[in-house]
Structures are given as C-alpha cells and as structure tokens.
C-alpha cells in the first residue's frame, strides 16, 4: 500500500495536481439488471414459489422475493443512483418500470443447461432469454409510451430516450460453475469456460445492438467459500482448503472464469466503441469480507444465519425438515446484522451493504470509476489520477 501511495504522490507532483476532481456524475435515469439470485428482486418468486419467512425480515419486514434478510447489492446500487428499487420484469403486481427493470432470476445461468427448476433450482430464464425479455420490454414499452395520449397513460413506463442513458448491470456466472462442477467435476469444468464466456459476450453485443451504452459487469464470487459447501467438508486432504478455509479447487476455477471474463471485457471495449464497460471485481470484494469478517464486526466468515446444514442434513432457510427424527423449522439467528451469510449461499443485508459500499465507490472496478460516473462521456477519464482519488478515499473510513 505504501509503495503505491508514494508512486501516486510522485505522479501528483509531476502533474502538479495530486487529486484532480472526479469525473462529472452522469445522468443515469434507469437501471436494467440481468443475473441470478444475487440480484433477483422478485423474478423467480413471481414465476414459481415465493420464498416465505424469515426472508426479508431485517429490512423489508416481510418476504419480498429476495434471497436475503434484506437488500441485495442491486438495491444498494439503486440507492446510490437515487433511483427506486427495481421491479422484476416477471412481476405483474404493482410493478413500476419508470426507472428500469430487473430481468435477473434466481438459479439463472449464462448458458442454457440441461436441468430444470424442479431438479436443481436452475432457472429457465438464462441470460439469452433475459436479453430476449429485455428486447420485448423495450419494444412494447416504447410503443405504448408513444401511443399514450397523456402522462397518466405513461404511468409506470420508462421514457424511450432513457434506454441509451441507462446503466446495464450484470451479475451472473456462479450457477454455470455450479452446473459444470455437478456434471463434469471441478477439474474438468475448466474446459467449459470459453464457451460460457463467449455466450456472455453475445448477450452484451445484443444489448449494445439495442442501444445499451453503459455496462457494469460483476465478475463471479468465490464459490468455494459458500458456507453450505463448507459444512460438508470433513477431514480435508492437504491443500483442499485455502488459508481461510474455502474450497481451493472451486475458487481456482472461479478465478479462471474471471480472468477470461476480464479479457473478454477488454476485447468488447474495442468491438463496441460507443460503450463504456466497467469490470467489477466482486470476487475480491467478497473474499476480503469473508477473510476479514471479525475485523469488520461480523462473526466468523462461514457462519450461517438461517438454515440447518451439516454433513448429513440440508434444511434450507424457511423450510421444515427432520433432524434425528424430530421436526425442525430452519429459522433465522438472533442478529442477522452480525453474519455475512444469510442462508449458506446468499449474503445478508449487512454483508451486501458492505460490499456495495466498496464496489459502487470504484474501489474494485476497472476503470476505477464510481458507479455514478459510468457513462460514455467519461470513457477517456484519466485512470491513474482517478485511482489516486479512490485510494485517498479508501484511507478514510467508509460508512
Ligand atoms: C412509479 O415510480 C415513479 C418514480 O418513483 C413515480 O413517480 C410514479 O408515481 C410511480 N407510479 C405509480 C403508479 O405509483
Ligand atoms: C445439453 O445436452 C445436449 C444434448 O446431449 C448437449 O449437446 C449440450 O452440450 C448439453 N448442454 C450443456 C450445457 O451441458
Ligand atoms: C443428532 O444426533 C447425533 C447423534 O446422537 C448428535 O451427535 C447430533 O448432535 C444430533 N443433532 C442435533 C441437531 O441434535
């Protein structure tokens, strides 16, 4: 850290401008989001079974179709941009699309896979289908908006001109890895990565073709650190777990996926010259949180708040099951604000808040812009000087 700071100071002295002003904030009127349960604000719940209590208990005080006790990272992103929480595209009840829509569904993959919701909770709405739904959404809302006789008929509809100014956020890939781990084994799954990444890129190109210009792309998280996996590990062989207790082989594949994704994003920057594409290192943000859990005020990083899991049992959060012959309900812990993992797979409101504070600030993104600066106008921003601002900010506590 110190070496970097002095390098930046030298640069600052050389330019006479140690901390140039940040790029101007963009006018971002809408968010269009694509992904899986990490950012699903009610899609799969509307399509299949809604999650029951205790989901939603900390923040919304009732279940709201999110796999968490409260807000997801996409909710904190909406807050940061000063926009309302996103309605799910599949939700037909009181949905309001004035400032965007959410196409993410829990269990979604980038590639279509040969499993179903009824088998391994795989969503039928893979990324290509989500993009197709976006196309339909855009065409139909534009038609309705232009047909409308007055503003009252435009209620809940996005303004057609906003599609080009919107930010397109994407968080998907973890279920593709889970699928190949299941069907091919962890080591062999490496071979599937190029195809998954190519299909991801196709979806980005399609969105660009439909006018999307600002992309905020999360890489995949440390899947080997999921606490539910952790509960199954008994007497691990040397090297099976990494230094903080995550399954090393699974994380190696996640890292390989992320390297290829990053390279693809670099390529897309030249293929799609009018777009700005931010690559966000979600893996590092989440890994840092888990490894520094106690320093950051959380319980040990693999603690699960809701659900009962051990070597032989899996009773997921909000479900009933039998343990040693007696029926138990998998309820939540006393203080969800002290745990990182809500249910063994998904993060708590408190964890999502910490992660969102880090990433929306630009601390984990390339280019190192804050999310409010992601628009094509800021494409040419001076990356090094921006990095210095971020670093400077990083030294002051975040809230
Ligand atoms: C939809 O949301 C917008 C922006 O928050 C708000 O102005 C509008 O009144 C909402 N529409 C309805 C019908 O509530
Ligand atoms: C699904 O099955 C088909 C036919 O066996 C195969 O060609 C395809 O590669 C499979 N897809 C995945 C993602 O495994
Ligand atoms: C179930 O029984 C086993 C064996 O008696 C015991 O070790 C375990 O703690 C019990 N589990 C629960 C949740 O009570």
Short mmCIF file of C-alpha atoms and ligand atoms in Angstrom, two decimals:
data_model
loop_
_atom_site.label_atom_id
_atom_site.label_comp_id
_atom_site.label_asym_id
_atom_site.label_seq_id
_atom_site.Cartn_x
_atom_site.Cartn_y
_atom_site.Cartn_z
CA UNK A 1 0.00 0.00 0.00
CA UNK A 2 2.68 2.50 0.98
CA UNK A 3 4.61 1.93 -2.22
CA UNK A 4 1.50 2.67 -4.24
CA UNK A 5 0.78 5.82 -2.28
CA UNK A 6 4.26 7.22 -2.84
CA UNK A 7 4.03 6.36 -6.53
CA UNK A 8 0.80 8.32 -6.72
CA UNK A 9 2.30 11.24 -4.84
CA UNK A 10 5.17 11.32 -7.31
CA UNK A 11 2.70 11.33 -10.17
CA UNK A 12 0.76 14.04 -8.38
CA UNK A 13 3.84 16.21 -8.00
CA UNK A 14 4.78 15.63 -11.62
CA UNK A 15 1.41 16.81 -12.88
CA UNK A 16 1.05 19.46 -10.18
CA UNK A 17 -2.37 18.00 -9.48
CA UNK A 18 -2.28 15.41 -6.76
CA UNK A 19 -6.02 14.87 -6.60
CA UNK A 20 -7.82 16.12 -9.69
CA UNK A 21 -11.57 16.44 -9.43
CA UNK A 22 -13.54 13.30 -10.14
CA UNK A 23 -15.27 12.88 -13.47
CA UNK A 24 -18.65 14.53 -13.57
CA UNK A 25 -21.53 12.43 -12.36
CA UNK A 26 -23.61 11.00 -15.17
CA UNK A 27 -27.29 11.44 -15.72
CA UNK A 28 -28.34 7.81 -15.16
CA UNK A 29 -32.14 7.69 -15.23
CA UNK A 30 -32.64 3.91 -15.20
CA UNK A 31 -31.10 0.55 -14.35
CA UNK A 32 -31.57 -2.60 -16.38
CA UNK A 33 -30.29 -5.60 -14.47
CA UNK A 34 -29.55 -9.16 -15.56
CA UNK A 35 -28.42 -12.04 -13.40
CA UNK A 36 -29.22 -14.73 -10.85
CA UNK A 37 -30.36 -14.82 -7.23
CA UNK A 38 -27.57 -12.44 -6.25
CA UNK A 39 -29.63 -9.67 -7.85
CA UNK A 40 -33.15 -11.10 -8.24
CA UNK A 41 -35.67 -8.68 -6.71
CA UNK A 42 -38.71 -10.89 -7.21
CA UNK A 43 -38.49 -12.56 -10.64
CA UNK A 44 -38.25 -16.23 -9.79
CA UNK A 45 -40.60 -15.69 -6.84
CA UNK A 46 -43.26 -14.36 -9.24
CA UNK A 47 -42.69 -17.20 -11.71
CA UNK A 48 -42.57 -20.10 -9.24
CA UNK A 49 -42.78 -20.26 -5.45
CA UNK A 50 -42.18 -17.10 -3.42
CA UNK A 51 -39.78 -17.50 -0.50
CA UNK A 52 -41.54 -17.38 2.85
CA UNK A 53 -40.42 -16.02 6.22
CA UNK A 54 -37.94 -15.27 7.61
CA UNK A 55 -36.62 -13.89 4.30
CA UNK A 56 -36.83 -10.09 4.16
CA UNK A 57 -37.16 -9.78 7.95
CA UNK A 58 -34.36 -7.30 8.64
CA UNK A 59 -35.12 -4.55 6.17
CA UNK A 60 -38.45 -5.06 4.41
CA UNK A 61 -40.04 -6.77 7.46
CA UNK A 62 -41.68 -9.34 5.19
CA UNK A 63 -40.69 -11.67 2.32
CA UNK A 64 -40.18 -9.66 -0.88
CA UNK A 65 -38.87 -12.21 -3.36
CA UNK A 66 -35.22 -11.70 -2.43
CA UNK A 67 -32.84 -14.40 -1.18
CA UNK A 68 -31.71 -12.39 1.83
CA UNK A 69 -32.92 -10.93 5.10
CA UNK A 70 -32.96 -7.53 3.39
CA UNK A 71 -31.44 -5.66 0.49
CA UNK A 72 -29.29 -7.06 -2.29
CA UNK A 73 -26.31 -5.33 -3.85
CA UNK A 74 -28.55 -4.18 -6.71
CA UNK A 75 -30.81 -2.47 -4.15
CA UNK A 76 -27.84 -0.56 -2.73
CA UNK A 77 -26.82 0.35 -6.28
CA UNK A 78 -30.31 1.78 -6.86
CA UNK A 79 -29.99 3.76 -3.61
CA UNK A 80 -26.58 5.07 -4.68
CA UNK A 81 -28.00 6.26 -8.00
CA UNK A 82 -31.00 7.83 -6.27
CA UNK A 83 -33.42 5.51 -8.07
CA UNK A 84 -36.24 3.33 -6.71
CA UNK A 85 -35.69 -0.41 -6.14
CA UNK A 86 -36.20 -2.34 -9.35
CA UNK A 87 -39.40 -4.18 -10.16
CA UNK A 88 -38.93 -7.63 -11.59
CA UNK A 89 -39.92 -7.97 -15.24
CA UNK A 90 -41.89 -11.12 -14.40
CA UNK A 91 -43.84 -9.48 -11.59
CA UNK A 92 -47.34 -8.47 -12.68
CA UNK A 93 -48.42 -6.94 -9.37
CA UNK A 94 -47.79 -3.21 -8.83
CA UNK A 95 -44.67 -3.25 -10.94
CA UNK A 96 -43.29 0.18 -11.79
CA UNK A 97 -40.76 0.42 -14.62
CA UNK A 98 -40.27 4.19 -14.77
CA UNK A 99 -36.60 3.83 -13.79
CA UNK A 100 -35.72 0.42 -15.16
CA UNK A 101 -36.49 -3.24 -14.78
CA UNK A 102 -34.88 -6.36 -13.38
CA UNK A 103 -34.56 -9.45 -15.55
CA UNK A 104 -32.48 -11.44 -13.05
CA UNK A 105 -33.93 -14.71 -11.77
CA UNK A 106 -32.65 -16.93 -9.01
CA UNK A 107 -30.88 -20.00 -10.36
CA UNK A 108 -30.12 -18.39 -13.73
CA UNK A 109 -27.13 -19.36 -15.85
CA UNK A 110 -25.39 -17.73 -18.80
CA UNK A 111 -25.71 -20.89 -20.93
CA UNK A 112 -28.86 -22.90 -21.25
CA UNK A 113 -28.28 -26.05 -19.25
CA UNK A 114 -29.89 -29.48 -19.27
CA UNK A 115 -31.52 -29.19 -15.87
CA UNK A 116 -34.67 -27.53 -14.62
CA UNK A 117 -36.11 -25.59 -11.75
CA UNK A 118 -37.57 -28.84 -10.45
CA UNK A 119 -34.24 -30.63 -10.45
CA UNK A 120 -31.51 -28.32 -9.20
CA UNK A 121 -33.31 -24.98 -8.89
CA UNK A 122 -31.99 -23.96 -12.30
CA UNK A 123 -33.90 -21.02 -13.75
CA UNK A 124 -35.41 -21.43 -17.23
CA UNK A 125 -34.58 -17.74 -17.77
CA UNK A 126 -30.93 -17.99 -18.77
CA UNK A 127 -29.08 -14.82 -19.82
CA UNK A 128 -30.02 -15.12 -23.50
CA UNK A 129 -33.70 -15.37 -22.50
CA UNK A 130 -33.33 -12.39 -20.14
CA UNK A 131 -31.94 -10.36 -23.05
CA UNK A 132 -34.85 -11.51 -25.21
CA UNK A 133 -37.23 -10.37 -22.48
CA UNK A 134 -35.45 -7.01 -22.42
CA UNK A 135 -35.89 -6.67 -26.19
CA UNK A 136 -39.58 -7.31 -25.85
CA UNK A 137 -39.80 -4.96 -22.87
CA UNK A 138 -38.10 -2.18 -24.79
CA UNK A 139 -40.17 -2.58 -27.95
CA UNK A 140 -43.51 -2.83 -26.19
CA UNK A 141 -42.98 -0.05 -23.66
CA UNK A 142 -41.71 2.26 -26.41
CA UNK A 143 -44.80 1.54 -28.48
CA UNK A 144 -47.13 2.14 -25.53
CA UNK A 145 -45.30 5.32 -24.50
CA UNK A 146 -45.57 6.78 -27.97
CA UNK A 147 -49.23 5.81 -28.30
CA UNK A 148 -50.17 7.35 -24.96
CA UNK A 149 -52.44 10.39 -25.13
CA UNK A 150 -51.24 11.96 -21.88
CA UNK A 151 -48.94 11.41 -18.91
CA UNK A 152 -51.50 9.41 -16.98
CA UNK A 153 -51.26 6.74 -19.68
CA UNK A 154 -47.50 6.74 -19.38
CA UNK A 155 -47.50 5.89 -15.68
CA UNK A 156 -45.06 3.10 -14.82
CA UNK A 157 -43.49 3.16 -18.29
CA UNK A 158 -39.84 4.08 -18.93
CA UNK A 159 -39.11 7.02 -21.22
CA UNK A 160 -37.86 5.64 -24.55
CA UNK A 161 -34.92 8.08 -24.59
CA UNK A 162 -33.69 6.70 -21.27
CA UNK A 163 -32.65 3.30 -22.65
CA UNK A 164 -29.48 4.83 -24.06
CA UNK A 165 -28.65 6.68 -20.83
CA UNK A 166 -29.40 3.76 -18.52
CA UNK A 167 -26.81 1.64 -16.78
CA UNK A 168 -26.86 -2.08 -17.63
CA UNK A 169 -25.77 -4.12 -14.62
CA UNK A 170 -24.94 -7.82 -14.89
CA UNK A 171 -24.13 -10.36 -12.18
CA UNK A 172 -24.20 -13.94 -13.45
CA UNK A 173 -21.93 -16.97 -13.83
CA UNK A 174 -21.89 -18.67 -10.44
CA UNK A 175 -24.65 -21.11 -11.42
CA UNK A 176 -22.82 -22.00 -14.62
CA UNK A 177 -19.87 -23.01 -12.47
CA UNK A 178 -22.09 -24.94 -10.04
CA UNK A 179 -23.60 -26.76 -13.03
CA UNK A 180 -20.29 -27.83 -14.52
CA UNK A 181 -18.97 -28.84 -11.09
CA UNK A 182 -22.02 -31.12 -10.74
CA UNK A 183 -21.93 -32.58 -14.21
CA UNK A 184 -18.23 -32.68 -15.10
CA UNK A 185 -16.35 -32.43 -11.82
CA UNK A 186 -14.36 -29.43 -10.71
CA UNK A 187 -11.12 -30.03 -12.62
CA UNK A 188 -12.77 -30.98 -15.93
CA UNK A 189 -15.07 -27.96 -15.76
CA UNK A 190 -12.22 -25.70 -16.90
CA UNK A 191 -12.95 -26.83 -20.47
CA UNK A 192 -16.44 -25.29 -20.41
CA UNK A 193 -15.31 -21.77 -19.51
CA UNK A 194 -14.53 -20.40 -23.01
CA UNK A 195 -18.00 -21.31 -24.27
CA UNK A 196 -19.70 -19.76 -21.24
CA UNK A 197 -17.71 -16.54 -21.68
CA UNK A 198 -18.48 -16.40 -25.40
CA UNK A 199 -22.19 -16.68 -24.73
CA UNK A 200 -21.89 -13.94 -22.13
CA UNK A 201 -20.23 -11.70 -24.73
CA UNK A 202 -23.02 -12.44 -27.22
CA UNK A 203 -25.56 -11.13 -24.74
CA UNK A 204 -23.56 -7.93 -24.22
CA UNK A 205 -23.34 -7.43 -28.00
CA UNK A 206 -27.11 -7.89 -28.30
CA UNK A 207 -27.78 -5.29 -25.61
CA UNK A 208 -25.39 -2.91 -27.37
CA UNK A 209 -27.30 -3.52 -30.59
CA UNK A 210 -30.43 -2.42 -28.73
CA UNK A 211 -28.80 0.83 -27.62
CA UNK A 212 -27.17 -0.07 -24.29
CA UNK A 213 -24.06 2.06 -23.74
CA UNK A 214 -23.01 1.81 -20.08
CA UNK A 215 -22.24 -1.62 -18.66
CA UNK A 216 -21.37 -2.51 -15.08
CA UNK A 217 -20.26 -6.14 -15.04
CA UNK A 218 -19.69 -8.07 -11.81
CA UNK A 219 -17.31 -11.00 -12.04
CA UNK A 220 -18.21 -14.19 -10.22
CA UNK A 221 -17.77 -14.55 -6.47
CA UNK A 222 -15.67 -17.05 -4.51
CA UNK A 223 -17.99 -20.03 -4.94
CA UNK A 224 -15.58 -22.19 -2.91
CA UNK A 225 -16.29 -20.02 0.13
CA UNK A 226 -20.04 -20.71 0.29
CA UNK A 227 -20.73 -21.78 3.88
CA UNK A 228 -23.14 -24.50 2.77
CA UNK A 229 -20.22 -26.18 0.96
CA UNK A 230 -18.04 -25.63 3.97
CA UNK A 231 -20.41 -27.65 6.20
CA UNK A 232 -19.77 -30.74 4.04
CA UNK A 233 -16.01 -30.75 4.41
CA UNK A 234 -14.70 -33.36 6.83
CA UNK A 235 -11.02 -34.21 7.27
CA UNK A 236 -9.90 -32.36 4.16
CA UNK A 237 -6.74 -33.50 2.40
CA UNK A 238 -3.79 -31.10 2.48
CA UNK A 239 -4.41 -28.22 0.08
CA UNK A 240 -8.12 -28.95 -0.31
CA UNK A 241 -8.94 -25.78 1.60
CA UNK A 242 -7.14 -22.49 1.15
CA UNK A 243 -5.70 -20.44 4.02
CA UNK A 244 -9.06 -19.03 5.08
CA UNK A 245 -10.98 -22.30 4.74
CA UNK A 246 -12.54 -22.01 1.26
CA UNK A 247 -12.51 -24.93 -1.20
CA UNK A 248 -9.38 -24.07 -3.17
CA UNK A 249 -10.15 -26.01 -6.38
CA UNK A 250 -13.55 -24.36 -6.83
CA UNK A 251 -12.07 -20.91 -6.30
CA UNK A 252 -9.31 -21.63 -8.81
CA UNK A 253 -11.98 -22.29 -11.45
CA UNK A 254 -13.84 -19.13 -10.41
CA UNK A 255 -10.59 -17.17 -10.82
CA UNK A 256 -10.00 -18.69 -14.22
CA UNK A 257 -13.53 -17.77 -15.25
CA UNK A 258 -12.88 -14.23 -14.05
CA UNK A 259 -9.57 -13.89 -15.93
CA UNK A 260 -11.28 -14.93 -19.15
CA UNK A 261 -14.20 -12.62 -18.44
CA UNK A 262 -11.84 -9.71 -17.87
CA UNK A 263 -10.02 -10.40 -21.13
CA UNK A 264 -13.36 -10.58 -22.93
CA UNK A 265 -14.46 -7.24 -21.47
CA UNK A 266 -11.22 -5.69 -22.77
CA UNK A 267 -11.98 -7.11 -26.21
CA UNK A 268 -15.58 -5.87 -26.07
CA UNK A 269 -14.29 -2.35 -25.38
CA UNK A 270 -12.77 -2.28 -28.84
CA UNK A 271 -15.63 -4.19 -30.50
CA UNK A 272 -18.25 -1.81 -29.07
CA UNK A 273 -16.62 1.62 -29.45
CA UNK A 274 -19.54 3.70 -28.20
CA UNK A 275 -19.85 1.81 -24.90
CA UNK A 276 -18.19 2.11 -21.54
CA UNK A 277 -17.72 -1.25 -19.82
CA UNK A 278 -16.77 -1.47 -16.16
CA UNK A 279 -15.40 -4.79 -14.95
CA UNK A 280 -16.07 -5.11 -11.22
CA UNK A 281 -14.00 -7.49 -9.13
CA UNK A 282 -16.80 -8.85 -6.97
CA UNK A 283 -14.66 -11.88 -6.17
CA UNK A 284 -12.07 -9.80 -4.33
CA UNK A 285 -14.67 -7.71 -2.51
CA UNK A 286 -16.44 -10.82 -1.20
CA UNK A 287 -13.23 -12.67 -0.43
CA UNK A 288 -11.91 -9.70 1.53
CA UNK A 289 -15.11 -9.51 3.51
CA UNK A 290 -15.01 -13.21 4.43
CA UNK A 291 -11.33 -13.18 5.33
CA UNK A 292 -11.62 -10.02 7.46
CA UNK A 293 -15.03 -10.90 8.91
CA UNK A 294 -14.10 -10.39 12.55
CA UNK A 295 -12.17 -7.15 11.98
CA UNK A 296 -15.21 -5.78 10.18
CA UNK A 297 -17.55 -6.55 13.04
CA UNK A 298 -19.02 -9.80 11.76
CA UNK A 299 -18.97 -13.29 13.25
CA UNK A 300 -16.62 -15.87 11.75
CA UNK A 301 -16.97 -15.77 7.94
CA UNK A 302 -18.67 -19.15 7.44
CA UNK A 303 -21.44 -18.62 9.99
CA UNK A 304 -24.91 -19.18 8.53
CA UNK A 305 -27.80 -17.17 9.94
CA UNK A 306 -30.77 -19.08 8.56
CA UNK A 307 -30.97 -22.80 7.78
CA UNK A 308 -29.66 -26.02 9.19
CA UNK A 309 -26.76 -27.69 7.43
CA UNK A 310 -24.28 -30.33 8.43
CA UNK A 311 -22.58 -33.31 6.84
CA UNK A 312 -25.83 -35.27 6.53
CA UNK A 313 -28.58 -32.66 6.55
CA UNK A 314 -29.64 -29.70 4.47
CA UNK A 315 -32.69 -27.85 5.65
CA UNK A 316 -32.71 -24.60 3.76
CA UNK A 317 -33.77 -21.32 5.29
CA UNK A 318 -37.52 -21.10 5.82
CA UNK A 319 -38.12 -24.84 5.32
CA UNK A 320 -39.07 -27.65 7.65
CA UNK A 321 -37.22 -30.93 7.94
CA UNK A 322 -36.34 -33.76 10.26
CA UNK A 323 -33.19 -33.95 12.33
CA UNK A 324 -32.66 -37.04 14.46
CA UNK A 325 -36.32 -37.93 13.99
CA UNK A 326 -37.78 -34.67 15.18
CA UNK A 327 -39.22 -31.94 13.01
CA UNK A 328 -37.37 -28.63 12.95
CA UNK A 329 -38.01 -25.31 11.23
CA UNK A 330 -34.97 -23.64 9.73
CA UNK A 331 -35.42 -20.14 11.14
CA UNK A 332 -33.00 -17.28 11.50
CA UNK A 333 -30.37 -16.28 14.02
CA UNK A 334 -30.78 -13.66 16.72
CA UNK A 335 -28.84 -10.89 15.00
CA UNK A 336 -28.63 -11.13 11.20
CA UNK A 337 -26.64 -7.88 11.09
CA UNK A 338 -23.64 -9.77 12.50
CA UNK A 339 -23.46 -12.52 9.87
CA UNK A 340 -22.12 -12.43 6.33
CA UNK A 341 -24.07 -15.41 5.03
CA UNK A 342 -27.82 -15.23 5.32
CA UNK A 343 -28.64 -18.80 4.27
CA UNK A 344 -25.39 -20.55 3.44
CA UNK A 345 -25.50 -19.42 -0.21
CA UNK A 346 -26.69 -15.80 -0.22
CA UNK A 347 -25.36 -12.79 1.59
CA UNK A 348 -27.08 -10.87 4.37
CA UNK A 349 -28.32 -7.28 4.12
CA UNK A 350 -25.34 -6.19 6.25
CA UNK A 351 -22.83 -8.02 4.04
CA UNK A 352 -24.43 -6.72 0.85
CA UNK A 353 -24.25 -3.22 2.27
CA UNK A 354 -20.53 -3.53 2.98
CA UNK A 355 -19.81 -4.99 -0.46
CA UNK A 356 -21.93 -2.38 -2.22
CA UNK A 357 -20.14 0.44 -0.40
CA UNK A 358 -16.81 -0.87 -1.65
CA UNK A 359 -17.75 -1.55 -5.25
CA UNK A 360 -20.03 1.40 -6.02
CA UNK A 361 -17.22 3.68 -4.92
CA UNK A 362 -14.97 2.32 -7.65
CA UNK A 363 -12.57 0.50 -5.34
CA UNK A 364 -12.90 -2.77 -7.25
CA UNK A 365 -13.73 -1.59 -10.75
CA UNK A 366 -11.80 -1.15 -13.94
CA UNK A 367 -11.84 1.66 -14.96
CA UNK A 368 -11.73 2.81 -11.31
CA UNK A 369 -14.80 4.97 -11.58
CA UNK A 370 -17.61 5.20 -9.08
CA UNK A 371 -20.89 3.84 -10.38
CA UNK A 372 -22.32 7.34 -10.72
CA UNK A 373 -19.55 8.08 -13.25
CA UNK A 374 -20.26 5.19 -15.59
CA UNK A 375 -21.42 6.78 -18.83
CA UNK A 376 -19.77 7.02 -22.24
CA UNK A 377 -18.88 10.70 -21.60
CA UNK A 378 -16.35 9.54 -19.00
CA UNK A 379 -14.72 6.90 -21.19
CA UNK A 380 -11.49 8.82 -21.56
CA UNK A 381 -11.09 9.52 -17.84
CA UNK A 382 -7.54 9.56 -16.60
CA UNK A 383 -7.37 6.20 -14.93
CA UNK A 384 -4.28 6.76 -12.85
CA UNK A 385 -5.43 10.02 -11.35
CA UNK A 386 -8.83 8.54 -10.67
CA UNK A 387 -7.18 5.63 -8.95
CA UNK A 388 -5.37 8.08 -6.71
CA UNK A 389 -8.64 9.67 -5.63
CA UNK A 390 -10.07 6.29 -4.84
CA UNK A 391 -7.02 5.32 -2.89
CA UNK A 392 -7.15 8.56 -0.97
CA UNK A 393 -10.79 7.92 -0.18
CA UNK A 394 -10.00 4.39 0.82
CA UNK A 395 -7.78 5.66 3.61
CA UNK A 396 -10.75 7.38 5.20
CA UNK A 397 -13.33 5.11 6.81
CA UNK A 398 -16.33 4.21 4.72
CA UNK A 399 -19.76 4.10 6.24
C1 LIG B 1 -43.72 4.88 -10.39
O1 LIG B 1 -42.49 5.36 -9.91
C2 LIG B 1 -42.26 6.73 -10.21
C3 LIG B 1 -40.85 7.07 -9.76
O2 LIG B 1 -40.55 6.64 -8.47
C4 LIG B 1 -43.31 7.59 -9.52
O3 LIG B 1 -43.10 8.94 -9.83
C5 LIG B 1 -44.68 7.14 -10.01
O4 LIG B 1 -45.69 7.84 -9.31
C6 LIG B 1 -44.88 5.65 -9.77
N1 LIG B 1 -46.15 5.23 -10.34
C7 LIG B 1 -47.15 4.80 -9.58
C8 LIG B 1 -48.41 4.43 -10.28
O5 LIG B 1 -47.06 4.67 -8.37
C1 LIG B 2 -27.17 -30.49 -23.09
O1 LIG B 2 -27.38 -31.71 -23.79
C2 LIG B 2 -27.09 -31.63 -25.19
C3 LIG B 2 -27.50 -32.96 -25.81
O2 LIG B 2 -26.97 -34.05 -25.10
C4 LIG B 2 -25.59 -31.33 -25.37
O3 LIG B 2 -25.29 -31.21 -26.74
C5 LIG B 2 -25.29 -29.99 -24.66
O4 LIG B 2 -23.91 -29.72 -24.74
C6 LIG B 2 -25.71 -30.03 -23.20
N1 LIG B 2 -25.54 -28.71 -22.63
C7 LIG B 2 -24.82 -28.47 -21.52
C8 LIG B 2 -24.68 -27.04 -21.11
O5 LIG B 2 -24.30 -29.33 -20.86
C1 LIG B 3 -28.34 -35.84 16.25
O1 LIG B 3 -27.83 -36.99 16.85
C2 LIG B 3 -26.41 -37.11 16.82
C3 LIG B 3 -26.05 -38.50 17.39
O2 LIG B 3 -26.69 -38.71 18.61
C4 LIG B 3 -25.79 -35.95 17.59
O3 LIG B 3 -24.38 -36.04 17.55
C5 LIG B 3 -26.24 -34.65 16.96
O4 LIG B 3 -25.76 -33.55 17.71
C6 LIG B 3 -27.77 -34.57 16.91
N1 LIG B 3 -28.12 -33.38 16.16
C7 LIG B 3 -28.96 -32.45 16.63
C8 LIG B 3 -29.21 -31.26 15.77
O5 LIG B 3 -29.49 -32.53 17.72
#
